[in-house]
Amino acid sequence: QGHMVESGGGLVQAGGSLRLACAASGRTLSFYTMGWFRQAPGRDREFVAAISPDGFSTNYADSMNGRCTISRDNPKNTVYLRMNSLAPEDTAVYYCAAYAQPYVWRNRWGEEEFDFWGQGTQVTVSS
């Protein structure tokens, strides 16, 4: 059983940027569609972005309003989430997840569809 570890979270001022990374060991991420989700205090976990195994297709939640970019580096077995123009409402624990079924282009992904999860990284945006 492999595992995935998120990094890059932290405290950032409103308007700032962060790049999160999800690195895997014991699991080859190029086999999977990868997603990022987030969970704010008192709220359900929500979809943020997804990327196809080859990296050529990406999907984003409407709520991100074009402020994030998902990418991957398969030789490095790592997936990234770049977020810009951060606001306090972006404060959440951010998780990466792997989806084992064939990729289908769509902008809504449910957390229950994903097979493997990282432990999450905290992002806190101060006003």
Coordinates of N, CA, C and O in Angstrom, one line a residue:
Q1 N 0.8 -1.2 0.0 CA 0.0 0.0 0.0 C 0.9 1.2 0.0 O 1.7 1.4 0.8
G2 N 0.7 2.1 -1.0 CA 1.4 3.3 -1.0 C 0.7 4.4 -0.2 O -0.4 4.2 0.3
H3 N 1.3 5.5 -0.2 CA 0.6 6.7 0.4 C 1.0 7.9 -0.3 O 2.0 8.0 -1.1
M4 N 0.2 9.0 -0.1 CA 0.3 10.3 -0.7 C 0.4 11.3 0.4 O -0.3 11.2 1.4
V5 N 1.3 12.3 0.2 CA 1.6 13.3 1.2 C 1.5 14.6 0.6 O 2.2 14.9 -0.4
E6 N 0.6 15.5 1.1 CA 0.4 16.8 0.7 C 1.4 17.7 1.4 O 1.7 17.5 2.6
S7 N 1.8 18.8 0.7 CA 2.7 19.8 1.4 C 2.4 21.1 0.7 O 1.7 21.2 -0.3
G8 N 3.0 22.2 1.3 CA 2.9 23.5 0.7 C 1.8 24.4 1.4 O 1.7 25.6 1.0
G9 N 1.1 23.8 2.3 CA 0.1 24.7 3.0 C 0.8 25.6 4.0 O 2.0 25.5 4.2
G10 N 0.0 26.5 4.5 CA 0.5 27.4 5.5 C -0.4 28.6 5.7 O -1.6 28.6 5.2
L11 N 0.1 29.6 6.3 CA -0.6 30.9 6.5 C -0.2 31.9 5.4 O 1.0 32.1 5.2
V12 N -1.2 32.4 4.8 CA -0.9 33.4 3.7 C -1.9 34.6 3.9 O -3.1 34.4 4.3
Q13 N -1.5 35.7 3.5 CA -2.4 36.9 3.5 C -3.4 36.8 2.3 O -3.1 36.3 1.3
A14 N -4.5 37.4 2.5 CA -5.5 37.6 1.4 C -4.8 38.2 0.2 O -4.1 39.2 0.4
G15 N -5.1 37.7 -0.9 CA -4.5 38.1 -2.2 C -3.3 37.4 -2.5 O -2.8 37.5 -3.7
G16 N -2.8 36.6 -1.6 CA -1.5 35.9 -1.9 C -1.8 34.6 -2.7 O -2.9 34.3 -3.1
S17 N -0.7 33.8 -2.9 CA -0.7 32.6 -3.6 C 0.0 31.5 -2.9 O 0.8 31.7 -2.0
L18 N -0.4 30.3 -3.2 CA 0.3 29.1 -2.7 C 0.3 28.0 -3.8 O -0.5 28.0 -4.7
R19 N 1.3 27.2 -3.7 CA 1.4 26.0 -4.5 C 1.4 24.8 -3.6 O 2.4 24.6 -2.9
L20 N 0.4 24.0 -3.7 CA 0.4 22.7 -2.9 C 0.9 21.6 -3.8 O 0.8 21.6 -5.0
A21 N 1.6 20.7 -3.1 CA 2.1 19.5 -3.8 C 1.6 18.2 -3.2 O 1.3 18.2 -2.0
C22 N 1.4 17.2 -4.0 CA 1.0 15.9 -3.5 C 2.0 14.9 -4.1 O 2.0 14.7 -5.3
A23 N 2.8 14.3 -3.2 CA 3.8 13.4 -3.6 C 3.5 12.0 -3.2 O 3.0 11.8 -2.0
A24 N 3.7 11.0 -4.0 CA 3.3 9.7 -3.7 C 4.5 8.8 -3.6 O 5.5 9.0 -4.3
S25 N 4.4 7.8 -2.7 CA 5.4 6.8 -2.7 C 4.7 5.4 -2.6 O 3.6 5.3 -2.0
G26 N 5.3 4.4 -3.3 CA 4.6 3.1 -3.3 C 3.4 3.1 -4.1 O 2.6 2.1 -4.1
R27 N 3.1 4.1 -4.9 CA 2.0 4.2 -5.8 C 2.3 5.0 -7.0 O 2.9 6.1 -6.8
T28 N 2.0 4.5 -8.2 CA 2.4 5.3 -9.4 C 1.2 6.2 -9.8 O 0.2 5.7 -10.3
L29 N 1.3 7.5 -9.6 CA 0.2 8.4 -9.8 C -0.2 8.5 -11.3 O -1.3 8.9 -11.6
S30 N 0.7 8.2 -12.2 CA 0.4 8.3 -13.6 C -0.7 7.3 -14.0 O -1.3 7.5 -15.1
F31 N -1.1 6.4 -13.2 CA -2.2 5.5 -13.5 C -3.5 6.1 -13.2 O -4.6 5.6 -13.6
Y32 N -3.5 7.2 -12.4 CA -4.8 7.7 -11.9 C -5.1 9.1 -12.3 O -4.2 10.0 -12.6
T33 N -6.4 9.4 -12.4 CA -6.9 10.7 -12.4 C -6.7 11.2 -11.0 O -6.9 10.5 -10.0
M34 N -6.2 12.4 -10.9 CA -5.9 13.0 -9.5 C -6.8 14.2 -9.3 O -7.1 15.0 -10.2
G35 N -7.2 14.3 -8.0 CA -8.1 15.4 -7.7 C -7.6 16.1 -6.4 O -6.8 15.6 -5.6
W36 N -8.0 17.4 -6.3 CA -7.8 18.1 -5.1 C -9.2 18.4 -4.5 O -10.1 18.8 -5.2
F37 N -9.3 18.2 -3.2 CA -10.6 18.6 -2.5 C -10.2 19.5 -1.3 O -9.0 19.5 -0.9
R38 N -11.1 20.1 -0.7 CA -10.8 20.9 0.5 C -12.0 20.8 1.4 O -13.2 20.5 1.0
Q39 N -11.7 21.0 2.7 CA -12.7 20.9 3.7 C -12.5 22.0 4.7 O -11.5 22.1 5.4
A40 N -13.4 23.0 4.8 CA -13.4 24.1 5.7 C -14.0 23.7 7.0 O -14.9 22.7 7.0
P41 N -13.7 24.3 8.1 CA -14.3 24.0 9.4 C -15.9 24.0 9.3 O -16.4 25.0 8.8
G42 N -16.5 22.9 9.8 CA -17.9 22.8 9.8 C -18.6 22.6 8.5 O -19.8 22.7 8.4
R43 N -17.8 22.3 7.5 CA -18.4 22.2 6.1 C -18.0 20.8 5.6 O -17.0 20.2 6.0
D44 N -18.8 20.4 4.6 CA -18.4 19.1 3.9 C -17.2 19.3 3.0 O -16.9 20.4 2.6
R45 N -16.5 18.2 2.7 CA -15.4 18.3 1.8 C -15.9 18.5 0.4 O -16.9 17.9 0.0
E46 N -15.3 19.4 -0.3 CA -15.7 19.8 -1.6 C -14.6 19.7 -2.7 O -13.5 19.8 -2.4
F47 N -15.1 19.4 -3.9 CA -14.2 19.3 -5.0 C -13.6 20.6 -5.4 O -14.3 21.6 -5.4
V48 N -12.3 20.6 -5.7 CA -11.6 21.8 -6.2 C -11.2 21.6 -7.7 O -11.5 22.5 -8.5
A49 N -10.4 20.6 -8.0 CA -9.9 20.4 -9.3 C -9.5 18.9 -9.5 O -9.3 18.2 -8.6
A50 N -9.5 18.6 -10.8 CA -9.0 17.2 -11.2 C -8.2 17.3 -12.5 O -8.3 18.2 -13.3
I51 N -7.4 16.3 -12.7 CA -6.5 16.2 -13.8 C -6.4 14.8 -14.3 O -6.3 13.9 -13.5
S52 N -6.5 14.6 -15.6 CA -6.4 13.3 -16.2 C -5.0 12.7 -16.0 O -4.1 13.4 -15.7
P53 N -4.9 11.4 -16.2 CA -3.6 10.7 -15.9 C -2.5 11.3 -16.8 O -1.4 11.4 -16.3
D54 N -2.8 11.6 -18.0 CA -1.8 12.2 -18.9 C -1.5 13.7 -18.7 O -0.6 14.2 -19.3
G55 N -2.4 14.3 -17.9 CA -2.2 15.7 -17.7 C -2.8 16.6 -18.7 O -2.8 17.9 -18.6
F56 N -3.4 16.1 -19.8 CA -3.9 16.9 -20.9 C -5.3 17.5 -20.6 O -5.7 18.5 -21.3
S57 N -6.0 17.0 -19.7 CA -7.4 17.5 -19.4 C -7.5 17.8 -17.9 O -7.0 17.1 -17.0
T58 N -8.1 19.0 -17.7 CA -8.3 19.4 -16.3 C -9.7 19.9 -16.1 O -10.4 20.3 -17.0
N59 N -10.1 19.8 -14.8 CA -11.5 20.2 -14.5 C -11.4 21.0 -13.2 O -10.6 20.7 -12.3
Y60 N -12.3 22.0 -13.1 CA -12.3 22.9 -11.9 C -13.7 23.1 -11.4 O -14.6 23.2 -12.2
A61 N -13.8 23.3 -10.1 CA -15.1 23.7 -9.5 C -15.4 25.1 -9.9 O -14.5 26.0 -9.9
D62 N -16.6 25.4 -10.1 CA -17.0 26.8 -10.5 C -16.6 27.8 -9.4 O -16.3 28.9 -9.7
S63 N -16.7 27.3 -8.2 CA -16.4 28.2 -7.0 C -15.0 28.7 -7.0 O -14.7 29.7 -6.4
M64 N -14.1 28.1 -7.8 CA -12.7 28.6 -7.8 C -12.5 29.8 -8.7 O -11.5 30.5 -8.6
N65 N -13.5 30.0 -9.6 CA -13.5 31.2 -10.4 C -12.1 31.5 -11.1 O -11.7 32.6 -11.2
G66 N -11.5 30.4 -11.6 CA -10.3 30.5 -12.4 C -9.1 30.9 -11.6 O -8.1 31.3 -12.1
R67 N -9.2 30.7 -10.3 CA -8.0 31.1 -9.4 C -7.1 30.0 -9.1 O -6.1 30.2 -8.3
C68 N -7.3 28.9 -9.7 CA -6.4 27.8 -9.4 C -6.0 27.0 -10.6 O -6.7 27.1 -11.6
T69 N -4.9 26.3 -10.6 CA -4.4 25.5 -11.7 C -3.9 24.2 -11.1 O -3.0 24.2 -10.3
I70 N -4.4 23.1 -11.7 CA -3.9 21.8 -11.3 C -2.9 21.3 -12.4 O -3.1 21.6 -13.6
S71 N -1.8 20.7 -11.9 CA -0.9 20.2 -12.9 C -0.2 18.9 -12.3 O -0.4 18.6 -11.1
R72 N 0.5 18.2 -13.1 CA 1.2 17.1 -12.6 C 2.5 16.9 -13.3 O 2.7 17.3 -14.4
D73 N 3.4 16.2 -12.6 CA 4.7 15.8 -13.1 C 4.8 14.3 -12.9 O 5.2 13.9 -11.8
N74 N 4.5 13.6 -13.9 CA 4.4 12.1 -13.7 C 5.8 11.5 -13.4 O 5.9 10.6 -12.5
P75 N 6.8 11.9 -14.0 CA 8.2 11.4 -13.7 C 8.5 11.6 -12.2 O 9.2 10.8 -11.6
K76 N 8.0 12.7 -11.6 CA 8.3 13.0 -10.2 C 7.2 12.4 -9.3 O 7.3 12.6 -8.1
N77 N 6.2 11.8 -9.9 CA 5.1 11.2 -9.2 C 4.4 12.2 -8.2 O 4.1 11.9 -7.1
T78 N 4.2 13.4 -8.8 CA 3.7 14.5 -8.0 C 2.6 15.3 -8.7 O 2.7 15.4 -9.9
V79 N 1.6 15.7 -8.0 CA 0.6 16.6 -8.5 C 0.6 17.9 -7.7 O 0.9 17.9 -6.5
Y80 N 0.2 18.9 -8.4 CA 0.3 20.3 -7.8 C -1.1 21.0 -7.9 O -1.9 20.7 -8.8
L81 N -1.2 21.9 -7.0 CA -2.4 22.8 -7.1 C -1.9 24.2 -6.8 O -1.4 24.5 -5.7
R82 N -1.9 25.1 -7.8 CA -1.5 26.5 -7.6 C -2.8 27.3 -7.4 O -3.7 27.2 -8.2
M83 N -2.8 28.1 -6.4 CA -3.9 28.9 -6.1 C -3.5 30.4 -6.0 O -2.5 30.7 -5.3
N84 N -4.2 31.2 -6.6 CA -3.9 32.7 -6.6 C -5.1 33.5 -6.0 O -6.2 32.9 -5.8
S85 N -4.8 34.7 -5.7 CA -5.9 35.6 -5.2 C -6.6 35.0 -4.0 O -7.9 35.0 -4.0
L86 N -5.9 34.4 -3.1 CA -6.5 33.7 -2.0 C -7.3 34.6 -1.1 O -7.0 35.8 -0.9
A87 N -8.4 34.1 -0.6 CA -9.3 34.8 0.3 C -9.6 34.0 1.5 O -9.4 32.8 1.5
P88 N -10.0 34.7 2.6 CA -10.2 34.0 3.8 C -11.2 32.8 3.7 O -11.0 31.7 4.4
E89 N -12.1 32.8 2.7 CA -13.0 31.7 2.5 C -12.3 30.5 1.9 O -12.9 29.4 1.8
D90 N -11.1 30.7 1.5 CA -10.3 29.5 1.0 C -9.6 28.7 2.1 O -9.0 27.7 1.9
T91 N -9.7 29.2 3.3 CA -9.2 28.5 4.5 C -9.8 27.2 4.6 O -11.0 27.0 4.7
A92 N -9.0 26.1 4.6 CA -9.5 24.8 4.6 C -8.3 23.8 4.7 O -7.1 24.2 4.5
V93 N -8.6 22.6 5.0 CA -7.6 21.5 4.8 C -7.8 21.0 3.4 O -8.9 20.7 2.9
Y94 N -6.7 21.0 2.6 CA -6.7 20.6 1.2 C -6.1 19.2 1.1 O -5.1 18.8 1.7
Y95 N -6.9 18.3 0.4 CA -6.5 16.9 0.2 C -6.3 16.6 -1.2 O -7.0 17.1 -2.1
C96 N -5.3 15.7 -1.5 CA -5.2 15.1 -2.8 C -5.8 13.7 -2.8 O -5.9 13.1 -1.7
A97 N -6.3 13.3 -3.9 CA -7.0 12.0 -4.0 C -6.8 11.4 -5.4 O -6.6 12.1 -6.4
A98 N -6.8 10.1 -5.4 CA -6.6 9.3 -6.7 C -7.8 8.6 -7.0 O -8.5 7.9 -6.2
Y99 N -8.2 8.7 -8.3 CA -9.4 8.1 -8.9 C -8.9 7.0 -9.9 O -8.2 7.3 -10.8
A100 N -9.3 5.7 -9.6 CA -8.8 4.6 -10.4 C -9.5 4.3 -11.6 O -9.0 3.5 -12.4
Q101 N -10.7 4.8 -11.8 CA -11.5 4.5 -13.0 C -11.0 5.3 -14.2 O -10.4 6.3 -14.1
P102 N -11.4 4.9 -15.5 CA -11.1 5.7 -16.6 C -11.5 7.2 -16.5 O -12.7 7.4 -16.1
Y103 N -10.7 8.1 -17.0 CA -11.1 9.5 -16.9 C -12.2 9.8 -17.8 O -12.2 9.4 -19.0
V104 N -13.1 10.7 -17.4 CA -14.2 11.3 -18.2 C -14.2 12.7 -17.9 O -14.2 13.1 -16.7
W105 N -14.3 13.5 -18.9 CA -14.3 15.0 -18.7 C -15.6 15.4 -18.1 O -16.6 15.2 -18.7
R106 N -15.5 16.1 -16.9 CA -16.7 16.6 -16.3 C -16.2 17.6 -15.2 O -15.1 17.4 -14.7
N107 N -17.0 18.5 -14.8 CA -16.6 19.5 -13.8 C -17.2 19.2 -12.4 O -17.1 20.1 -11.5
R108 N -17.8 18.1 -12.2 CA -18.3 17.7 -10.9 C -17.8 16.3 -10.5 O -18.0 15.4 -11.3
W109 N -17.1 16.3 -9.4 CA -16.5 15.0 -9.0 C -16.9 14.8 -7.5 O -16.7 15.8 -6.7
G110 N -17.3 13.7 -7.1 CA -17.7 13.4 -5.8 C -16.6 12.8 -5.0 O -15.8 11.9 -5.6
E111 N -16.4 13.1 -3.8 CA -15.3 12.5 -3.0 C -15.5 11.0 -2.9 O -14.4 10.3 -2.8
E112 N -16.7 10.5 -2.9 CA -16.9 9.1 -2.8 C -16.4 8.3 -4.0 O -16.2 7.1 -3.9
E113 N -16.1 9.0 -5.0 CA -15.6 8.3 -6.2 C -14.1 8.0 -6.2 O -13.5 7.2 -6.9
F114 N -13.4 8.7 -5.3 CA -11.9 8.6 -5.2 C -11.5 7.5 -4.3 O -12.1 7.2 -3.3
D115 N -10.4 6.8 -4.7 CA -10.0 5.6 -4.0 C -9.0 5.7 -2.9 O -9.0 5.0 -2.0
F116 N -8.1 6.7 -3.1 CA -7.0 6.9 -2.2 C -6.8 8.3 -1.9 O -7.0 9.2 -2.7
W117 N -6.5 8.6 -0.6 CA -6.4 10.0 -0.1 C -5.1 10.2 0.6 O -4.6 9.4 1.3
G118 N -4.7 11.5 0.5 CA -3.6 11.9 1.4 C -4.2 12.4 2.7 O -5.4 12.4 2.9
Q119 N -3.3 12.8 3.6 CA -3.7 13.3 5.0 C -4.2 14.7 5.0 O -4.8 15.1 6.0
G120 N -3.8 15.5 4.0 CA -4.3 16.9 4.0 C -3.2 17.8 4.4 O -2.3 17.5 5.2
T121 N -3.3 19.1 3.9 CA -2.4 20.1 4.4 C -3.3 21.4 4.6 O -4.2 21.7 3.9
Q122 N -3.0 22.0 5.7 CA -3.8 23.2 6.1 C -3.4 24.4 5.4 O -2.2 24.8 5.3
V123 N -4.4 25.1 4.9 CA -4.2 26.4 4.3 C -5.1 27.4 5.1 O -6.3 27.2 5.2
T124 N -4.4 28.4 5.5 CA -5.1 29.5 6.3 C -4.9 30.8 5.6 O -3.7 31.2 5.5
V125 N -5.9 31.5 5.3 CA -5.8 32.8 4.6 C -6.3 33.9 5.6 O -7.4 33.9 6.0
S126 N -5.4 34.8 5.9 CA -5.8 35.9 6.9 C -6.2 37.1 6.1 O -5.8 37.4 5.0
S127 N -7.1 37.8 6.7 CA -7.7 39.0 6.0 C -6.9 40.2 6.3 O -6.0 40.2 7.1

